[in-house]
Amino acid sequence: LQRMLSIAVEVDRSPNCSSCKIADVIFPFILNIPLRSQREAFLNTMESHLLRCKLLELLFQHSCDVPTTLPLSLAKILYFLSHSSVLLQYQDGTATWQRWDEILQYLSLLLMSYQNVILAFPLAEHLRSSLNDRMDLIIQKAKPKLQDSDNISHLDIQLKIEDFISRMQQVLGQPFPWQIMEKLCMLR
């Protein structure tokens, strides 16, 4: 399934457009996956970083009280950090801190996938372009174009993390489980 989804994204003239269409179709099914381990297995084994970004973006947009119109960028990921609520409502036997832990896990996955789409590897850095155009961009050694909303400062990151911690303190009290602190450090 993951290979087929990856191919479906790649064969289109506009991988960005096809990943949006595929994500829109798959998203309701992800909402109905009952266990976190099953959702994580599906998202972690996804071969297309671009499709994973789109699915996680939809998931976070769904969990925000006030969705944003920012394009997918580092600023949008920070927006999700400070505006996302507990992602899925049907997790009734799950401790509250584990729900917050899942948010941080998916934010880290979104950040890593986004970096793979935009910055990371020579063959992956043009994932928003078609295969034909991608080869030309690689031969020309063209650098991917960053968006204005990808320019964030260390202060922006620090403020959003502090905001997230204060929201969690209101819900969980103190001290936080070590898993949460570990994920926050990794995300930072």
mmCIF file of C-alpha atoms in Angstrom:
data_model
loop_
_atom_site.group_PDB
_atom_site.id
_atom_site.type_symbol
_atom_site.label_atom_id
_atom_site.label_comp_id
_atom_site.label_asym_id
_atom_site.label_seq_id
_atom_site.Cartn_x
_atom_site.Cartn_y
_atom_site.Cartn_z
ATOM 1 C CA LEU A 1 0.000 0.000 0.000
ATOM 2 C CA GLN A 2 2.757 2.461 0.932
ATOM 3 C CA ARG A 3 4.613 1.787 -2.326
ATOM 4 C CA MET A 4 1.422 2.285 -4.334
ATOM 5 C CA LEU A 5 0.720 5.572 -2.567
ATOM 6 C CA SER A 6 4.267 6.749 -3.225
ATOM 7 C CA ILE A 7 3.989 5.885 -6.912
ATOM 8 C CA ALA A 8 0.609 7.630 -7.126
ATOM 9 C CA VAL A 9 2.211 10.825 -5.836
ATOM 10 C CA GLU A 10 5.208 10.534 -8.163
ATOM 11 C CA VAL A 11 3.461 9.800 -11.478
ATOM 12 C CA ASP A 12 1.492 13.028 -11.514
ATOM 13 C CA ARG A 13 2.848 16.112 -13.245
ATOM 14 C CA SER A 14 2.374 17.937 -9.943
ATOM 15 C CA PRO A 15 3.300 15.765 -6.943
ATOM 16 C CA ASN A 16 2.165 18.555 -4.635
ATOM 17 C CA CYS A 17 -1.337 18.505 -6.119
ATOM 18 C CA SER A 18 -1.634 14.715 -6.213
ATOM 19 C CA SER A 19 -0.432 14.392 -2.611
ATOM 20 C CA CYS A 20 -3.155 16.850 -1.541
ATOM 21 C CA LYS A 21 -5.822 14.844 -3.365
ATOM 22 C CA ILE A 22 -4.627 11.519 -1.961
ATOM 23 C CA ALA A 23 -4.340 12.965 1.557
ATOM 24 C CA ASP A 24 -7.922 14.251 1.354
ATOM 25 C CA VAL A 25 -9.128 10.743 0.504
ATOM 26 C CA ILE A 26 -7.023 8.943 3.148
ATOM 27 C CA PHE A 27 -7.555 11.419 5.997
ATOM 28 C CA PRO A 28 -11.011 10.184 7.142
ATOM 29 C CA PHE A 29 -9.602 6.655 7.399
ATOM 30 C CA ILE A 30 -6.743 7.851 9.620
ATOM 31 C CA LEU A 31 -9.280 9.481 11.949
ATOM 32 C CA ASN A 32 -10.926 6.071 12.337
ATOM 33 C CA ILE A 33 -7.777 4.105 13.182
ATOM 34 C CA PRO A 34 -8.495 3.160 16.804
ATOM 35 C CA LEU A 35 -4.999 2.663 18.243
ATOM 36 C CA ARG A 36 -2.058 5.025 18.367
ATOM 37 C CA SER A 37 0.348 2.196 17.508
ATOM 38 C CA GLN A 38 -1.617 1.505 14.314
ATOM 39 C CA ARG A 39 -1.666 5.189 13.316
ATOM 40 C CA GLU A 40 2.058 5.479 13.980
ATOM 41 C CA ALA A 41 2.793 2.309 12.003
ATOM 42 C CA PHE A 42 0.863 3.697 9.040
ATOM 43 C CA LEU A 43 2.515 7.129 9.176
ATOM 44 C CA ASN A 44 6.041 5.859 9.949
ATOM 45 C CA THR A 45 6.054 3.382 7.059
ATOM 46 C CA MET A 46 4.845 5.938 4.534
ATOM 47 C CA GLU A 47 7.387 6.114 1.702
ATOM 48 C CA SER A 48 6.319 9.518 0.398
ATOM 49 C CA HIS A 49 7.509 12.312 2.685
ATOM 50 C CA LEU A 50 5.333 14.750 0.784
ATOM 51 C CA LEU A 51 2.185 12.673 1.331
ATOM 52 C CA ARG A 52 3.086 12.204 5.006
ATOM 53 C CA CYS A 53 3.421 15.988 5.358
ATOM 54 C CA LYS A 54 0.010 16.530 3.812
ATOM 55 C CA LEU A 55 -1.664 13.921 6.033
ATOM 56 C CA LEU A 56 -0.096 15.274 9.209
ATOM 57 C CA GLU A 57 -0.967 18.811 8.161
ATOM 58 C CA LEU A 58 -4.625 17.758 7.779
ATOM 59 C CA LEU A 59 -4.516 16.018 11.144
ATOM 60 C CA PHE A 60 -3.197 19.125 12.886
ATOM 61 C CA GLN A 61 -5.568 21.453 11.034
ATOM 62 C CA HIS A 62 -8.369 19.190 12.279
ATOM 63 C CA SER A 63 -7.125 19.507 15.869
ATOM 64 C CA CYS A 64 -6.794 23.315 15.870
ATOM 65 C CA ASP A 65 -9.676 25.397 17.174
ATOM 66 C CA VAL A 66 -8.670 28.113 14.723
ATOM 67 C CA PRO A 67 -7.125 26.607 11.568
ATOM 68 C CA THR A 68 -4.456 28.641 9.822
ATOM 69 C CA THR A 69 -4.125 29.573 6.176
ATOM 70 C CA LEU A 70 -0.318 29.545 6.260
ATOM 71 C CA PRO A 71 1.318 27.280 3.687
ATOM 72 C CA LEU A 72 3.133 24.274 5.103
ATOM 73 C CA SER A 73 6.287 25.775 6.584
ATOM 74 C CA LEU A 74 8.271 25.969 9.790
ATOM 75 C CA ALA A 75 6.006 28.799 10.963
ATOM 76 C CA LYS A 76 2.954 26.587 10.418
ATOM 77 C CA ILE A 77 4.542 23.754 12.392
ATOM 78 C CA LEU A 78 5.131 26.216 15.248
ATOM 79 C CA TYR A 79 1.525 27.344 14.901
ATOM 80 C CA PHE A 80 0.419 23.723 15.330
ATOM 81 C CA LEU A 81 2.586 23.448 18.445
ATOM 82 C CA SER A 82 0.807 26.347 20.113
ATOM 83 C CA HIS A 83 -2.743 25.756 18.817
ATOM 84 C CA SER A 84 -3.298 22.005 18.602
ATOM 85 C CA SER A 85 -5.495 20.303 21.089
ATOM 86 C CA VAL A 86 -5.662 16.610 21.841
ATOM 87 C CA LEU A 87 -5.782 15.072 18.390
ATOM 88 C CA LEU A 88 -8.335 12.301 18.527
ATOM 89 C CA GLN A 89 -11.367 12.235 20.779
ATOM 90 C CA TYR A 90 -12.119 8.494 20.918
ATOM 91 C CA GLN A 91 -9.006 7.470 22.867
ATOM 92 C CA ASP A 92 -10.990 6.808 26.036
ATOM 93 C CA GLY A 93 -8.633 4.620 28.099
ATOM 94 C CA THR A 94 -5.574 6.646 27.197
ATOM 95 C CA ALA A 95 -4.006 8.868 29.843
ATOM 96 C CA THR A 96 -4.082 12.577 29.038
ATOM 97 C CA TRP A 97 -0.281 12.880 29.021
ATOM 98 C CA GLN A 98 -0.119 10.136 26.348
ATOM 99 C CA ARG A 99 -2.404 12.179 24.116
ATOM 100 C CA TRP A 100 -0.049 15.162 24.453
ATOM 101 C CA ASP A 101 2.850 12.795 23.809
ATOM 102 C CA GLU A 102 1.171 11.730 20.559
ATOM 103 C CA ILE A 103 0.872 15.374 19.487
ATOM 104 C CA LEU A 104 4.601 15.881 20.034
ATOM 105 C CA GLN A 105 5.420 12.626 18.223
ATOM 106 C CA TYR A 106 3.448 13.713 15.158
ATOM 107 C CA LEU A 107 4.894 17.233 15.243
ATOM 108 C CA SER A 108 8.403 15.750 15.186
ATOM 109 C CA LEU A 109 7.405 13.452 12.327
ATOM 110 C CA LEU A 110 5.922 16.403 10.431
ATOM 111 C CA LEU A 111 9.083 18.440 10.966
ATOM 112 C CA MET A 112 11.353 15.612 9.783
ATOM 113 C CA SER A 113 9.183 14.930 6.747
ATOM 114 C CA TYR A 114 9.033 18.618 5.890
ATOM 115 C CA GLN A 115 12.817 18.873 6.127
ATOM 116 C CA ASN A 116 13.111 15.881 3.780
ATOM 117 C CA VAL A 117 10.765 17.529 1.292
ATOM 118 C CA ILE A 118 12.510 20.909 1.409
ATOM 119 C CA LEU A 119 16.094 20.642 2.587
ATOM 120 C CA ALA A 120 17.577 17.257 3.256
ATOM 121 C CA PHE A 121 18.769 15.030 0.466
ATOM 122 C CA PRO A 122 19.831 15.986 -3.069
ATOM 123 C CA LEU A 123 17.233 13.696 -4.642
ATOM 124 C CA ALA A 124 14.514 14.562 -2.155
ATOM 125 C CA GLU A 125 14.867 18.315 -2.024
ATOM 126 C CA HIS A 126 12.628 18.887 -5.048
ATOM 127 C CA LEU A 127 9.802 16.526 -4.092
ATOM 128 C CA ARG A 128 7.235 19.164 -4.988
ATOM 129 C CA SER A 129 8.385 19.019 -8.620
ATOM 130 C CA SER A 130 7.553 16.368 -11.208
ATOM 131 C CA LEU A 131 10.104 13.625 -11.900
ATOM 132 C CA ASN A 132 11.136 15.209 -15.231
ATOM 133 C CA ASP A 133 11.572 18.660 -13.698
ATOM 134 C CA ARG A 134 13.299 17.193 -10.644
ATOM 135 C CA MET A 135 16.065 15.660 -12.737
ATOM 136 C CA ASP A 136 16.668 19.007 -14.455
ATOM 137 C CA LEU A 137 16.783 20.806 -11.087
ATOM 138 C CA ILE A 138 19.254 18.262 -9.723
ATOM 139 C CA ILE A 139 21.495 18.542 -12.804
ATOM 140 C CA GLN A 140 21.408 22.345 -12.479
ATOM 141 C CA LYS A 141 22.137 21.962 -8.742
ATOM 142 C CA ALA A 142 19.242 24.322 -8.094
ATOM 143 C CA LYS A 143 18.557 24.968 -4.443
ATOM 144 C CA PRO A 144 14.963 24.592 -3.262
ATOM 145 C CA LYS A 145 13.162 27.859 -2.694
ATOM 146 C CA LEU A 146 12.282 28.484 0.934
ATOM 147 C CA GLN A 147 9.143 30.359 1.837
ATOM 148 C CA ASP A 148 9.085 33.518 3.930
ATOM 149 C CA SER A 149 7.328 31.542 6.651
ATOM 150 C CA ASP A 150 10.356 29.230 6.872
ATOM 151 C CA ASN A 151 12.382 32.052 8.396
ATOM 152 C CA ILE A 152 11.830 31.606 12.104
ATOM 153 C CA SER A 153 14.086 32.640 14.933
ATOM 154 C CA HIS A 154 15.295 30.818 18.023
ATOM 155 C CA LEU A 155 13.151 33.238 20.015
ATOM 156 C CA ASP A 156 10.048 32.140 18.052
ATOM 157 C CA ILE A 157 10.833 28.527 18.873
ATOM 158 C CA GLN A 158 11.473 29.267 22.542
ATOM 159 C CA LEU A 159 8.245 31.252 22.922
ATOM 160 C CA LYS A 160 6.111 28.564 21.261
ATOM 161 C CA ILE A 161 7.666 25.805 23.371
ATOM 162 C CA GLU A 162 7.100 27.815 26.550
ATOM 163 C CA ASP A 163 3.497 28.401 25.479
ATOM 164 C CA PHE A 164 3.050 24.669 24.873
ATOM 165 C CA ILE A 165 4.548 23.843 28.288
ATOM 166 C CA SER A 166 2.211 26.289 30.039
ATOM 167 C CA ARG A 167 -0.820 24.772 28.259
ATOM 168 C CA MET A 168 0.307 21.308 29.329
ATOM 169 C CA GLN A 169 0.862 22.478 32.921
ATOM 170 C CA GLN A 170 -2.733 23.669 33.075
ATOM 171 C CA VAL A 171 -3.968 20.268 31.920
ATOM 172 C CA LEU A 172 -1.480 17.843 33.465
ATOM 173 C CA GLY A 173 -0.016 19.630 36.439
ATOM 174 C CA GLN A 174 3.632 18.929 37.290
ATOM 175 C CA PRO A 175 5.962 17.120 36.900
ATOM 176 C CA PHE A 176 5.714 16.091 33.277
ATOM 177 C CA PRO A 177 6.494 12.512 32.341
ATOM 178 C CA TRP A 178 10.046 12.129 31.006
ATOM 179 C CA GLN A 179 8.689 11.056 27.586
ATOM 180 C CA ILE A 180 7.089 14.469 27.120
ATOM 181 C CA MET A 181 10.236 16.342 28.138
ATOM 182 C CA GLU A 182 12.342 14.158 25.849
ATOM 183 C CA LYS A 183 10.070 14.860 22.868
ATOM 184 C CA LEU A 184 10.047 18.586 23.604
ATOM 185 C CA CYS A 185 13.853 18.628 23.643
ATOM 186 C CA MET A 186 13.979 16.676 20.396
ATOM 187 C CA LEU A 187 11.442 19.002 18.761
ATOM 188 C CA ARG A 188 13.334 22.077 19.934
#
